[in-house]
Tab-separated table of C-alpha atoms in Angstrom:
chain	number	residue	atom	x	y	z
A	1	MET	CA	-7.278	-24.174	13.248
A	2	PRO	CA	-6.660	-25.454	16.598
A	3	ILE	CA	-8.740	-23.842	19.362
A	4	ARG	CA	-6.767	-22.488	22.237
A	5	ARG	CA	-7.710	-21.220	25.731
A	6	LYS	CA	-8.271	-17.395	26.286
A	7	PRO	CA	-5.078	-16.030	27.311
A	8	THR	CA	-5.235	-15.204	31.273
A	9	SER	CA	-3.348	-11.834	30.934
A	10	VAL	CA	-2.154	-8.784	28.430
A	11	ASP	CA	1.248	-10.651	28.413
A	12	ALA	CA	0.172	-14.086	27.509
A	13	PHE	CA	-1.684	-12.768	24.954
A	14	ILE	CA	0.906	-10.863	23.478
A	15	GLN	CA	3.858	-13.767	23.704
A	16	GLY	CA	1.012	-16.133	21.873
A	17	GLY	CA	1.051	-13.337	18.932
A	18	GLY	CA	2.061	-14.544	15.180
A	19	LYS	CA	5.613	-14.198	14.009
A	20	GLU	CA	7.410	-12.549	11.205
A	21	PRO	CA	6.972	-13.824	7.748
A	22	THR	CA	10.507	-15.341	6.680
A	23	PRO	CA	11.663	-14.875	3.396
A	24	ALA	CA	10.579	-18.013	1.568
A	25	GLU	CA	7.030	-16.802	3.131
A	26	SER	CA	7.195	-13.402	1.563
A	27	SER	CA	5.859	-12.596	-2.198
A	28	SER	CA	9.162	-13.564	-4.234
A	29	ASP	CA	7.686	-11.394	-6.947
A	30	GLN	CA	7.867	-8.149	-4.912
A	31	ARG	CA	10.422	-5.465	-5.340
A	32	PRO	CA	11.818	-3.468	-2.194
A	33	ILE	CA	9.994	-0.389	-1.257
A	34	GLU	CA	11.546	2.743	-0.750
A	35	PRO	CA	9.174	5.517	0.924
A	36	LEU	CA	9.313	8.618	-0.499
A	37	LYS	CA	7.787	11.982	0.655
A	38	LEU	CA	6.002	13.987	-2.505
A	39	ARG	CA	4.867	17.236	-2.186
A	40	VAL	CA	2.249	18.347	-4.357
A	41	PRO	CA	0.159	21.745	-4.948
A	42	ALA	CA	-3.221	21.676	-3.251
A	43	ASP	CA	-5.045	22.298	-6.487
A	44	LEU	CA	-3.316	19.636	-8.156
A	45	LEU	CA	-4.132	17.117	-5.384
A	46	GLU	CA	-7.908	17.896	-5.491
A	47	GLU	CA	-7.626	17.350	-9.382
A	48	ILE	CA	-6.038	13.708	-8.723
A	49	ASP	CA	-8.869	13.215	-5.860
A	50	ALA	CA	-11.480	13.974	-8.497
A	51	ALA	CA	-9.971	11.719	-11.230
A	52	VAL	CA	-9.818	8.857	-8.594
A	53	VAL	CA	-13.256	9.025	-7.724
A	54	ARG	CA	-14.237	9.147	-11.014
A	55	ARG	CA	-12.971	5.529	-11.534
A	56	ARG	CA	-14.921	2.535	-10.899
A	57	PRO	CA	-13.685	0.805	-8.678
A	58	ALA	CA	-12.058	3.741	-7.386
A	59	PRO	CA	-8.075	2.910	-6.534
A	60	SER	CA	-6.635	4.361	-3.736
A	61	ARG	CA	-4.851	7.750	-4.232
A	62	HIS	CA	-1.388	6.008	-3.991
A	63	GLN	CA	-2.429	3.622	-6.624
A	64	TRP	CA	-3.413	6.241	-8.998
A	65	ILE	CA	-0.171	8.075	-8.924
A	66	LEU	CA	1.761	4.770	-9.223
A	67	GLU	CA	-0.176	4.242	-12.274
A	68	ALA	CA	0.661	7.437	-13.337
A	69	ILE	CA	4.286	6.993	-13.406
A	70	TYR	CA	4.159	3.650	-14.987
A	71	GLU	CA	2.266	5.528	-17.876
A	72	LYS	CA	4.565	8.245	-18.184
A	73	LEU	CA	7.896	6.088	-18.048
A	74	GLU	CA	6.477	3.680	-20.660
A	75	ARG	CA	5.929	6.826	-22.907
A	76	GLU	CA	9.163	8.103	-22.455
A	77	GLY	CA	10.864	4.436	-22.607
């Protein structure tokens, strides 16, 4: 990693920042992600959170919900 001098101003710091990854640099095995707003009853969310903390290592709530969706799709597939 090359050693660079400290930027002299905030603007110089910002201009020296990184760049966005090109398609060749991004992971090719990932599918496009669509945001989804999910409304869940509070008591169900509490049960999900309890299930998440019981797992070691505990996944994120997001990951736990995705796993549940994949499991359901496999059963019905």
